[in-house]
CSV table of C-alpha atoms and ligand atoms in Angstrom, one decimal:
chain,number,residue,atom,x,y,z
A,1485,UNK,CA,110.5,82.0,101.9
A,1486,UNK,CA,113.6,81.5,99.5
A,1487,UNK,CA,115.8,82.0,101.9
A,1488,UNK,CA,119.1,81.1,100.6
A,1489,UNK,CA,121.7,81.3,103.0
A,1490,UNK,CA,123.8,83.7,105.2
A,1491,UNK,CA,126.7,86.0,103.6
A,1492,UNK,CA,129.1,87.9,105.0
A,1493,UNK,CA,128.4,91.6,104.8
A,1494,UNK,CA,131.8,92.7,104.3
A,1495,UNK,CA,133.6,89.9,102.3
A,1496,UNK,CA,130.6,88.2,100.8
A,1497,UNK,CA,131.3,84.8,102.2
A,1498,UNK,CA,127.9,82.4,102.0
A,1499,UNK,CA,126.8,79.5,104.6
A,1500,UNK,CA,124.2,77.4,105.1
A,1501,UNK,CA,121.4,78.7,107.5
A,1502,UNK,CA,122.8,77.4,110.2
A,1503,UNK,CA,122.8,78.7,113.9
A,1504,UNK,CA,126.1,81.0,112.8
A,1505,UNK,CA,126.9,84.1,114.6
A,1506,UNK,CA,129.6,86.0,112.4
A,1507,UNK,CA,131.7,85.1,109.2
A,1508,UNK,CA,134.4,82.7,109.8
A,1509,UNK,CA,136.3,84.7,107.3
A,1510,UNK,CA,136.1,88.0,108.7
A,1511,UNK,CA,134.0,88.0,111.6
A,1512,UNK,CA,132.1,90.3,109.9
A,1513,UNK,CA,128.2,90.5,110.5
A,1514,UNK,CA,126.4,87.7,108.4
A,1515,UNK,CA,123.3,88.9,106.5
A,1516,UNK,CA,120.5,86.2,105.2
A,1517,UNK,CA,119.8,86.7,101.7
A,1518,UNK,CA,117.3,85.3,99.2
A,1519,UNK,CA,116.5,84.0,95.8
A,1520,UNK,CA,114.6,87.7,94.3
A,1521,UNK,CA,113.6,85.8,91.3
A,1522,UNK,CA,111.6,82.8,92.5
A,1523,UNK,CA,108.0,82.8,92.6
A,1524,UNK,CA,107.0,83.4,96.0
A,1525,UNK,CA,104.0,82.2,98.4
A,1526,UNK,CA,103.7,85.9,99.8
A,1527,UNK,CA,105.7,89.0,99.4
A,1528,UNK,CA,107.9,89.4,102.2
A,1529,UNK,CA,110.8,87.6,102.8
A,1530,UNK,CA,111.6,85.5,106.0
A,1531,UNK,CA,113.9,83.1,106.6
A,1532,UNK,CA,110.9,80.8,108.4
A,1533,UNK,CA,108.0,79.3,106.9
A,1534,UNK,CA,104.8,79.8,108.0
A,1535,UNK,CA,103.7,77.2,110.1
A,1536,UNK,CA,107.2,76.8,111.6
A,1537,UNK,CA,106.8,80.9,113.3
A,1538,UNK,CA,106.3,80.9,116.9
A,1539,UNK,CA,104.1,83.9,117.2
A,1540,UNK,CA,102.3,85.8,120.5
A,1541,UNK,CA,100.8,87.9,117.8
A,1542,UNK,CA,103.2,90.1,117.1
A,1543,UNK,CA,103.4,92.7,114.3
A,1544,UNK,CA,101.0,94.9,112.2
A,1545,UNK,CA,101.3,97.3,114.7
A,1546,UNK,CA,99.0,101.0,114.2
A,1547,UNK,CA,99.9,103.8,112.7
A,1548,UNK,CA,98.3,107.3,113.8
A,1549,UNK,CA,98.9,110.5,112.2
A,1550,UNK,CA,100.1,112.6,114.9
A,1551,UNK,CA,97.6,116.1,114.9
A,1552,UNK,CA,98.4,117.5,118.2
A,1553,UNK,CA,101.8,117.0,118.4
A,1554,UNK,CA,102.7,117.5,114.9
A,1555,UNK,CA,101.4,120.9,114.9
A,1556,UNK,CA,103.3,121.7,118.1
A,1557,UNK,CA,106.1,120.9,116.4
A,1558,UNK,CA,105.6,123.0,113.1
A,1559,UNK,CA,105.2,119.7,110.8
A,1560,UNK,CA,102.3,118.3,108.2
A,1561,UNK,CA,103.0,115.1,107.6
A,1562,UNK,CA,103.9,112.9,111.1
A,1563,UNK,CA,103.1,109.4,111.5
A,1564,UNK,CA,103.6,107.5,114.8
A,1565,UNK,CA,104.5,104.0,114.4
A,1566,UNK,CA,103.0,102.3,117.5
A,1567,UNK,CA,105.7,99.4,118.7
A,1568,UNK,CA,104.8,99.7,122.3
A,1569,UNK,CA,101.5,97.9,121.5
A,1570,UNK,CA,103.2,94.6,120.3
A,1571,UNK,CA,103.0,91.3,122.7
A,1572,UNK,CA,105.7,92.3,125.5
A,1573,UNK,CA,105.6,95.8,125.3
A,1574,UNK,CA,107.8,96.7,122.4
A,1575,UNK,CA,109.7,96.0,119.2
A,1576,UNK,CA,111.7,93.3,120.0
A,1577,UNK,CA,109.0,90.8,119.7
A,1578,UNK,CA,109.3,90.7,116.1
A,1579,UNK,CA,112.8,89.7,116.0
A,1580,UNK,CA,112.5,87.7,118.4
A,1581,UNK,CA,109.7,85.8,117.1
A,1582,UNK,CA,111.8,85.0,114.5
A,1583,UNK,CA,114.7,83.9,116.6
A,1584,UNK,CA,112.9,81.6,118.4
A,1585,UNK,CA,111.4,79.9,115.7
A,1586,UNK,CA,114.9,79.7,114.2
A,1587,UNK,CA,116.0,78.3,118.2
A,1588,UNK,CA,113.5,75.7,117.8
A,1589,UNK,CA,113.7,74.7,113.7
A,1590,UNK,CA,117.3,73.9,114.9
A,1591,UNK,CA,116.3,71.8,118.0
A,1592,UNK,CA,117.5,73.7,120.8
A,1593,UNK,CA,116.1,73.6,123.9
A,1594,UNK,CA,117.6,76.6,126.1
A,1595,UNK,CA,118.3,80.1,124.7
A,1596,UNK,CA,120.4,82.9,126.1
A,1597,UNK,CA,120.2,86.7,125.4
A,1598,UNK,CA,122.1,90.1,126.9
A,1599,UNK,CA,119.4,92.8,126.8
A,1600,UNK,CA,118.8,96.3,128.4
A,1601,UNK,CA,115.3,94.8,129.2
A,1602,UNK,CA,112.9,95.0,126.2
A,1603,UNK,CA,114.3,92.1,124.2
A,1604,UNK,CA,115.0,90.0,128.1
A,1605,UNK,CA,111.3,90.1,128.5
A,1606,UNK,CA,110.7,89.6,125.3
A,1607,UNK,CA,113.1,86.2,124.7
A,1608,UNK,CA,111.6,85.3,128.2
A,1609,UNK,CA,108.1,85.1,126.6
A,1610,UNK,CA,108.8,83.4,123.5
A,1611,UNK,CA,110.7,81.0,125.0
A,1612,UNK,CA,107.8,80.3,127.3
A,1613,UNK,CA,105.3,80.3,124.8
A,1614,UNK,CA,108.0,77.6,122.6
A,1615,UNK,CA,108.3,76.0,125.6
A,1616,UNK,CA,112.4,76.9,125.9
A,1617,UNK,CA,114.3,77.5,128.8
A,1618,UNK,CA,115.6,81.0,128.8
A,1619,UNK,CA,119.2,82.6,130.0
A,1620,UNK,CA,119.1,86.5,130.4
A,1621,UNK,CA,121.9,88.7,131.2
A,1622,UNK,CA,120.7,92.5,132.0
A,1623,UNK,CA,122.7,95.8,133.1
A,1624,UNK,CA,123.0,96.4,136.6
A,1625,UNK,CA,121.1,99.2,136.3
A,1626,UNK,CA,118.5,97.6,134.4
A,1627,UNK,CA,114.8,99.3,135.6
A,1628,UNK,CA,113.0,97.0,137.8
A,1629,UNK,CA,109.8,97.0,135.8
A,1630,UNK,CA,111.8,95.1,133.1
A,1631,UNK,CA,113.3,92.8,135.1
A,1632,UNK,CA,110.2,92.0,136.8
A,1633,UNK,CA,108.1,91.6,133.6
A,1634,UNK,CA,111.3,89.0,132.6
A,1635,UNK,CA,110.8,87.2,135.7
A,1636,UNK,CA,107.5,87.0,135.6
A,1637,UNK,CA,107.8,84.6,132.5
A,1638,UNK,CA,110.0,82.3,134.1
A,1639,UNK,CA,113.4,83.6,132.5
A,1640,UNK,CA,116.6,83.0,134.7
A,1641,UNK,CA,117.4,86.7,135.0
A,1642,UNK,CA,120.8,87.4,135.9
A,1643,UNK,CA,122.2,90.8,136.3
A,1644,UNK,CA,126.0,91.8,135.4
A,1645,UNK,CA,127.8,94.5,136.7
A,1646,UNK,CA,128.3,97.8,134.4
A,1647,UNK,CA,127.2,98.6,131.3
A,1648,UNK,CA,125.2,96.6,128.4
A,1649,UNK,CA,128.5,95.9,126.7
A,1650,UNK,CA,129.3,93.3,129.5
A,1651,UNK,CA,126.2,91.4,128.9
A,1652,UNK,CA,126.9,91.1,125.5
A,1653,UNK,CA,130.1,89.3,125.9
A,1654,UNK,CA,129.4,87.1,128.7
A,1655,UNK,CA,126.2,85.8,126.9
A,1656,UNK,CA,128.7,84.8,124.0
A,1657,UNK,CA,131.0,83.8,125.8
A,1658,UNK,CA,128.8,81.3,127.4
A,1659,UNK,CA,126.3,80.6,124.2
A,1660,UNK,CA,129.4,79.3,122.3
A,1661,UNK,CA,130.7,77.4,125.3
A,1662,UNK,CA,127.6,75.6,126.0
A,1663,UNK,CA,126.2,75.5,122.3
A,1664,UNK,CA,123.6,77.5,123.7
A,1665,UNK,CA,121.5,79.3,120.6
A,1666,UNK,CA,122.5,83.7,121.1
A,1667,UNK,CA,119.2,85.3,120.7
A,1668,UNK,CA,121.3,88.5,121.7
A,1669,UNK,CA,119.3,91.5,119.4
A,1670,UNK,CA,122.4,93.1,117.8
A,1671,UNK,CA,123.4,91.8,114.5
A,1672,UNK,CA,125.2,88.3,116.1
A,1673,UNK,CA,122.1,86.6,115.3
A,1674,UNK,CA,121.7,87.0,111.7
A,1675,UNK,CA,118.1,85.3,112.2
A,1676,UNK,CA,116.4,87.8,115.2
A,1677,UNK,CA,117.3,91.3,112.3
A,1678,UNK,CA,115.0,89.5,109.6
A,1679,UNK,CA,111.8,90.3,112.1
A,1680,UNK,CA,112.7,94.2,112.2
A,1681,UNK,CA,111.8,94.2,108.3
A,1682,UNK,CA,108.1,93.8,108.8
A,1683,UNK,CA,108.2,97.6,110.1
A,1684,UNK,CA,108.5,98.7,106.7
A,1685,UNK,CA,106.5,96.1,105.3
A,1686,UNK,CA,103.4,97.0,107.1
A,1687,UNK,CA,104.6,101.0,106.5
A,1688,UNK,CA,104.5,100.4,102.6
A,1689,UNK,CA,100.3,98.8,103.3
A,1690,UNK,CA,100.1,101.5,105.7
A,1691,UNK,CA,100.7,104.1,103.5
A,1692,UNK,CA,99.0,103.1,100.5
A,1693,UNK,CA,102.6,102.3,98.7
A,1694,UNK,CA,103.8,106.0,99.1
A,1695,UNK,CA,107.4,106.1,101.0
A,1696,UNK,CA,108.3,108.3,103.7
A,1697,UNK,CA,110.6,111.1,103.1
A,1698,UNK,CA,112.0,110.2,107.0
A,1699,UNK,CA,112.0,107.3,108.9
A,1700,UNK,CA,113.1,108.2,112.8
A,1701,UNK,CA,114.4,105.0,114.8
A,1702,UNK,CA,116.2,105.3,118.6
A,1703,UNK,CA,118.9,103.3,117.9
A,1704,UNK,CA,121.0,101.1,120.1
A,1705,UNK,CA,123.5,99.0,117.6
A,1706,UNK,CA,121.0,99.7,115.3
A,1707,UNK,CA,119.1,96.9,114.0
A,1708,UNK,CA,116.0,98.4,113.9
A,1709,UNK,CA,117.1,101.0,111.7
A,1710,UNK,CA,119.2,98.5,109.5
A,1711,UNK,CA,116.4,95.8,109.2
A,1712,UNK,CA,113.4,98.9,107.9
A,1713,UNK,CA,115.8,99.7,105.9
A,1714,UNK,CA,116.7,96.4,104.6
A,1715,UNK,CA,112.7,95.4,104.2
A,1716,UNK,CA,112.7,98.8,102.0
A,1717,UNK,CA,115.2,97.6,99.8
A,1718,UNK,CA,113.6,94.3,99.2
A,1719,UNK,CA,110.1,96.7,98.0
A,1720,UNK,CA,112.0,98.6,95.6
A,1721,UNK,CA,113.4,95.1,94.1
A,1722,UNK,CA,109.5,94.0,94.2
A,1723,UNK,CA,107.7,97.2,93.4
A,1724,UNK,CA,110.4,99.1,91.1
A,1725,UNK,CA,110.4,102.6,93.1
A,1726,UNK,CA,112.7,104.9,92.8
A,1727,UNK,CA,112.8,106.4,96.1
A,1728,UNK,CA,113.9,105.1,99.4
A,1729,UNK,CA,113.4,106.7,103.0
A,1730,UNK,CA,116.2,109.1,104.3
A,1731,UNK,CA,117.0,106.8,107.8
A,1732,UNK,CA,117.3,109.2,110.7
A,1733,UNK,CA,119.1,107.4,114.1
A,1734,UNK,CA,118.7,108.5,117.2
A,1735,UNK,CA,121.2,108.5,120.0
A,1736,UNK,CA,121.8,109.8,123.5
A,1737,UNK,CA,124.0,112.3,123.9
A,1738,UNK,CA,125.7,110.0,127.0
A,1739,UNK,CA,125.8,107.4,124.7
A,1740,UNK,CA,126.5,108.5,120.8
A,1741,UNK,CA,129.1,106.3,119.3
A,1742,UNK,CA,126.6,106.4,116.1
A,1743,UNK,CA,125.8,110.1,116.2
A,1744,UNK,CA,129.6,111.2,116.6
A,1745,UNK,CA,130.9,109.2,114.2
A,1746,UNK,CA,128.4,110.7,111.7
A,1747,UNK,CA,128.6,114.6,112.9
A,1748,UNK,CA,132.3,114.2,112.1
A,1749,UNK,CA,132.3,112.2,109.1
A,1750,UNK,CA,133.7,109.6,110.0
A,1751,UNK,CA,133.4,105.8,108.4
A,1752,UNK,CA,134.6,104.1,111.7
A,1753,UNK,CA,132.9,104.2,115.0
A,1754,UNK,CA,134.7,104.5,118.3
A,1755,UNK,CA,132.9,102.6,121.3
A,1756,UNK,CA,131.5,104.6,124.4
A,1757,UNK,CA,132.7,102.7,127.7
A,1758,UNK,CA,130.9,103.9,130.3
A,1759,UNK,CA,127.3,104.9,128.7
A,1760,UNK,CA,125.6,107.9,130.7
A,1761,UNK,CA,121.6,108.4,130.3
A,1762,UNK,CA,118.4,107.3,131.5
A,1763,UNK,CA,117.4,106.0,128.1
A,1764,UNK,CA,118.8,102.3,129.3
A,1765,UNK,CA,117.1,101.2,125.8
A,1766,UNK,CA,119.6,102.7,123.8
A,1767,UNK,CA,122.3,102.8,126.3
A,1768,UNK,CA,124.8,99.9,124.0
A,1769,UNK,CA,128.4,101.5,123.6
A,1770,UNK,CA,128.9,98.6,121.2
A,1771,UNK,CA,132.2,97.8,123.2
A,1772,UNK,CA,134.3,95.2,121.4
A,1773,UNK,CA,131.6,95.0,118.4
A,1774,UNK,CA,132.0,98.3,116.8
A,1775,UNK,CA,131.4,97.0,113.6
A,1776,UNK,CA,127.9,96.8,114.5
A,1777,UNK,CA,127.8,100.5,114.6
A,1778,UNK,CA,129.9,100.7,111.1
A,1779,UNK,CA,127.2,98.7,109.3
A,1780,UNK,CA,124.2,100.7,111.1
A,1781,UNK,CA,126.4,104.1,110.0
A,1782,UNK,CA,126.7,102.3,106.4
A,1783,UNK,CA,122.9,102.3,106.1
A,1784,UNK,CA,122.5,105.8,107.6
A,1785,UNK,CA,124.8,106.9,104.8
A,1786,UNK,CA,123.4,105.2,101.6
A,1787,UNK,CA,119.7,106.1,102.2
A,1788,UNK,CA,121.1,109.9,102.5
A,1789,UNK,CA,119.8,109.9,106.6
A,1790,UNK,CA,121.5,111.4,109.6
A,1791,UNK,CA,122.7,110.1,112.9
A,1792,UNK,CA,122.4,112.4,116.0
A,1793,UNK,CA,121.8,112.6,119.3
A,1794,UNK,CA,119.7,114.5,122.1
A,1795,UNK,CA,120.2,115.0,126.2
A,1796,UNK,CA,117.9,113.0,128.5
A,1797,UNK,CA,115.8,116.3,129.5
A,1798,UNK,CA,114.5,116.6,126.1
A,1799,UNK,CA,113.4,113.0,126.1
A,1800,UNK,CA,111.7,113.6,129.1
A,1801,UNK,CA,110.0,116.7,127.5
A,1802,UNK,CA,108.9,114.2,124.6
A,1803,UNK,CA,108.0,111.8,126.4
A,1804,UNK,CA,105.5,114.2,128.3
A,1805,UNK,CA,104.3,115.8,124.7
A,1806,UNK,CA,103.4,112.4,123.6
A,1807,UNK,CA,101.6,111.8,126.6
A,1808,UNK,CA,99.8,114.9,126.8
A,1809,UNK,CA,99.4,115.6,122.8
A,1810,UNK,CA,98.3,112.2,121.7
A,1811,UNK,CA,97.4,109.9,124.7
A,1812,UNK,CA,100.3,107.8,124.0
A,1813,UNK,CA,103.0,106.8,127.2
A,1814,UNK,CA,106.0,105.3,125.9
A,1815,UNK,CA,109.5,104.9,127.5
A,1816,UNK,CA,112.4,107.3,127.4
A,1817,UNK,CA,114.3,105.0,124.9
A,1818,UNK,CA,111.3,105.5,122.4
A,1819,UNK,CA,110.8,109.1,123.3
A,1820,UNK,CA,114.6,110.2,122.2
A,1821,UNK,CA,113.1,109.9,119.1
A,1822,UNK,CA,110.7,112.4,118.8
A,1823,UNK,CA,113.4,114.6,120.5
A,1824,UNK,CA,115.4,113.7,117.3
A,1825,UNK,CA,112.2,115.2,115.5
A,1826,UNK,CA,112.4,118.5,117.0
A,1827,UNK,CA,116.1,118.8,116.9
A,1828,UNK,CA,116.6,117.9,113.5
A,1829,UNK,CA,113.9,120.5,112.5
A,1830,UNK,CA,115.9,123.0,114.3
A,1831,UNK,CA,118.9,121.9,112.6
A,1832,UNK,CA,116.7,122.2,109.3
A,1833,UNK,CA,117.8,118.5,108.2
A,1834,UNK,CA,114.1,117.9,107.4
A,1835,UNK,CA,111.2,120.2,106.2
A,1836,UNK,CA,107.9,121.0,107.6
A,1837,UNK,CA,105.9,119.1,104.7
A,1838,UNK,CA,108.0,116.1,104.9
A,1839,UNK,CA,106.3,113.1,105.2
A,1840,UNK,CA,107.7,111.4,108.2
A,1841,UNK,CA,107.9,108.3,110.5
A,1842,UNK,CA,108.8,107.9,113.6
A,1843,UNK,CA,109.2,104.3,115.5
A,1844,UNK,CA,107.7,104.3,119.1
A,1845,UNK,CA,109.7,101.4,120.5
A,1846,UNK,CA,109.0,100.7,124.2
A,1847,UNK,CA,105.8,101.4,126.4
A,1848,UNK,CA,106.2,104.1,129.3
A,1849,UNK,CA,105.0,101.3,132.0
A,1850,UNK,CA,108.4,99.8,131.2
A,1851,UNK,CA,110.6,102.3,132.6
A,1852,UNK,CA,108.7,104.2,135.1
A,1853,UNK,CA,111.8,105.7,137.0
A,1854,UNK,CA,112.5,109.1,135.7
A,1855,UNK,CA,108.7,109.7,134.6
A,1856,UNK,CA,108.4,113.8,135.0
A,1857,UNK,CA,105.2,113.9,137.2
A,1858,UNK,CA,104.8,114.9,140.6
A,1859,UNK,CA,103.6,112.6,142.5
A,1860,UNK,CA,101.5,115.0,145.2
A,1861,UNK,CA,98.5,113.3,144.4
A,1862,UNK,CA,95.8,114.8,147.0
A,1863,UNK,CA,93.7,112.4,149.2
A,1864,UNK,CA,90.3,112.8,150.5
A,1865,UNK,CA,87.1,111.2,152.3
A,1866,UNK,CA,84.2,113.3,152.4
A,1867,UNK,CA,82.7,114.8,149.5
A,1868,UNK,CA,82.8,118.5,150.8
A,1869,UNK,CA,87.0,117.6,150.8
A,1870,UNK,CA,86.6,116.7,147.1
A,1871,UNK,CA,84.5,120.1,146.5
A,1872,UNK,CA,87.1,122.3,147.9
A,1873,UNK,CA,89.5,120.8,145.8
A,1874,UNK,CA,87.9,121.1,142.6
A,1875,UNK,CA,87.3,124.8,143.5
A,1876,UNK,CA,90.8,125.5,143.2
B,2450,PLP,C1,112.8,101.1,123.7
B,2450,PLP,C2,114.0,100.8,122.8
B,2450,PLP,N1,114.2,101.6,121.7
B,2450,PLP,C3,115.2,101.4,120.8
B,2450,PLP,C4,116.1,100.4,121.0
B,2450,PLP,C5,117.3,100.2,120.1
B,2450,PLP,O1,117.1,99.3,119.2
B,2450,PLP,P1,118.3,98.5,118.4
B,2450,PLP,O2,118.7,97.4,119.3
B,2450,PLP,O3,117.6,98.1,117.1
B,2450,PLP,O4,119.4,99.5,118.2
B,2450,PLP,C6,115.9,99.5,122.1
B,2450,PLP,C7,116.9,98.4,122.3
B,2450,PLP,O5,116.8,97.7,123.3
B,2450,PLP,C8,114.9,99.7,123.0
B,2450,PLP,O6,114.7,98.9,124.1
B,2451,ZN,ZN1,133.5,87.8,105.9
C-alpha cells in the first residue's frame, strides 16, 4: 500500500493516518498520499492492505459500449460505466468499503454518515457485514426506496429536516462529540475518496490502456469526479502518458453551485441553500463546506473539463433513453449525466468521435418516484380479453 500519510490540500500540512477529518492548520481538505517510488505488491494505491478490506464485492464494475444510444445521440465512441451494478446499488460502495475497513483498523465500533440515500444504504451494509453499528442522517425528502433499503440492514435511520446540508453538519457535529468515526462521502473523510480511484483503475484495464478523451460524472461535492481523476494521475506517474481525461461534472440546474461557478469563471464557489430537483443524488448545496466544491472546480480546471448543469426533464428524458436504448434503468442522479452528454454536444464542448465515459451511479429501483411511465397497465381474465388487446 505505501500509504504515507494525510496532507493538507491547500497548505501541505502531513499527519499520521489517523481518523482526521480536515487540516488542523487550515481546515482544508486532507488528501492521503503515498511513497510513488517504493516497490509495490500491486499497482493501485490504497490506504488498506489486503486482508484488512471489508468487501461485499464491490468494484470491477462493466463497461458496455453504448450502440443504440450513442447513435441517437450523433456520437462514435460512448462507453457506459455500469456503477448501479455494484453491492448496494451504486457507487458508494467503493468508498465505503474503504471507510469501513479504515472504521474498523482503528477500532471503532459505531459509524455515522449524512447521505441523500445511496452512500446511507450503503454505510448501513458495510457496517453490517463488519459487524458495526450504524448512525444515518438523510434529507427529509429522502425517496422511500432508499430509506427502506437502509433499514432493511439494520442502520438507525434518522431523517433531518431540509436539505442534505443539514445532515452533513449534524452528523459532525455529533461524530466529533461522541468520537464516533464520519463515514460522511464528501471529502471529510479523507479515507472513503481513496475507493472512487478504482473507477479509473478498472477504466485504464478496461480500455486496453488507451485514455478517454471525456469522462462524465453527476456530481454532488464531487468526489467521484475528484477520486477518477486522482487514480488517473497516479497511472500517468506509473505508466508515463501524456494525456489525461478532460473531467466533465454534472449538476442540476436547481442545484449548480459547481456548474455556475465554472460558466462564470469563477475560482470560488457560492453554496445553494435551498436545492430544488428530483435528482436528490446530487442535490448537496455544500452549505458551510464550499471548499469541497473549490477542490472539485480545481480538478475540473487542470484536466481542461467543464462543469454544467441540466433541468430535471431532461434527466427524465435520459433516463427513459437508457432504458429504452440499452436495457439499462438507473436513477435520475445517474441519468443527469447523460443529459450532460447531449447538452455538451449541443454546446459543441466535445466531438462526435470523442472517446467518452460516462459514470452510471445509482440503479433506477432506487428512486422510483418521478419514473416517466404511465402506469395504466390493462388487466384481464379470459384469453379472448387478452386477444382484443393485442389487436389494438
Ligand atoms: C446516484 C448518485 N450520483 C452521483 C452522486 C454524486 O456523487 P459525489 O458525492 O461524488 O459528488 C451521488 C451522491 O450521493 C449519487 O447518489
Ligand atoms: Zn492546511
Amino acid at each position: 500500500m505505501h500509504a504515507l500519510g494525510l496532507k493538507c490540500i491547500g497548505c501541505h500540512t502531513t499527519y499520521p493516518l489517523f481518523p482526521l477529518y480536515e487540516c488542523e492548520k487550515c481546515r482544508g481538505i486532507l488528501d492521503v498520499y503515498y511513497d510513488f517510488e517504493k516497490p509495490r505488491e500491486s499497482d493501485i494505491f490504497l490506504p488498506i492492505t489486503g486482508e484488512k478490506r471489508i468487501s461485499l464485492g464491490e468494484g470491477n464494475t462493466s463497461l458496455l459500449q453504448s450502440r443504440n444510444l450513442a447513435k441517437r445521440l450523433g456520437l462514435k465512441n460512448l462507453f457506459l460505466k455500469c456503477e448501479f451494478t455494484n453491492p448496494t446499488g451504486s457507487f458508494k460502495d467503493r468508498p465505503v468499503s474503504i471507510g469501513i475497513s479504515k472504521a474498523v483498523e482503528f477500532g471503532f465500533t459505531k459509524v455515522i454518515a449524512a447521505s441523500s440515500g445511496n452512500g446511507a444504504a450503503s454505510v448501513a451494509a458495510y457496517a453490517a457485514h463488519a459487524g458495526l453499528e450504524a448512525i444515518i442522517l438523510v434529507p427529509e425528502k429522502t425517496p422511500i426506496e432508499k430509506i427502506k433499503q437502509t433499514l432493511a440492514y439494520g442502520a438507525n435511520v434518522i431523517r433531518v429536516k431540509g436539505p442534505y446540508s443539514n445532515c452533513f453538519t449534524l452528523a459532525k457535529q455529533v461524530g466529533e462529540k461522541q468520537n464516533i468515526f464520519n463515514l460522511t462521502t464528501t471529502f471529510l473523510n479523507p479515507y472513503t475518496v481513496e475507493g472512487n480511484k478504482m473507477v479509473a483503475y478498472e477504466l485504464f484495464e478496461q480500455l486496453n490502456s488507451s485514455i478517454p478523451d471525456v469522462i462524465y460524472v453527476p456530481i454532488g461535492a464531487g468526489p467521484l469526479l475528484a477520486g477518477i481523476y486522482k487514480g488517473y494521475l497516479e497511472l500517468k506517474h506509473r505508466h508515463h502518458f501524456g494525456k489525461l481525461p478532460r473531467m466533465a461534472g454534472i449538476q442540476a440546474e436547481g442545484n449548480n453551485p459547481i456548474a455556475s461557478a465554472f460558466l462564470y469563471g469563477k475560482s470560488s464557489v457560492s453554496p445553494v441553500a435551498n436545492p430544488c430537483t428530483i435528482a436528490g443524488g446530487i442535490a448537496d448545496g455544500l452549505m458551510g463546506y464550499e471548499k469541497d466544491g473549490m477542490y472539485t472546480l480545481q480538478c475540473i480546471n487542470e484536466s481542461k473539463g467543464f462543469a454544467l448543469d441540466v433541468s430535471d426533464s431532461s434527466m427524465l428524458e435520459a433516463q427513459m433513453w437508457l432504458a429504452r436504448d440499452e436495457g439499462i434503468f438507473v436513477e435520475p442522479s445517474a441519468a443527469a449525466s447523460i443529459a450532460g452528454v447531449a447538452k455538451s454536444l449541443q454546446e459543441n464542448r466535445i466531438r462526435e468521435d470523442d472517446y467518452i465515459v460516462v459514470l452510471l451511479t445509482g440503479h433506477g429501483l432506487k428512486d422510483m418516484g418521478n419514473v416517466p411511465v404511465a402506469c395504466e397497465v390493462p388487466m384481464i381474465e379470459y384469453i379472448d380479453q387478452l386477444f382484443e388487446l393485442l389487436r389494438k
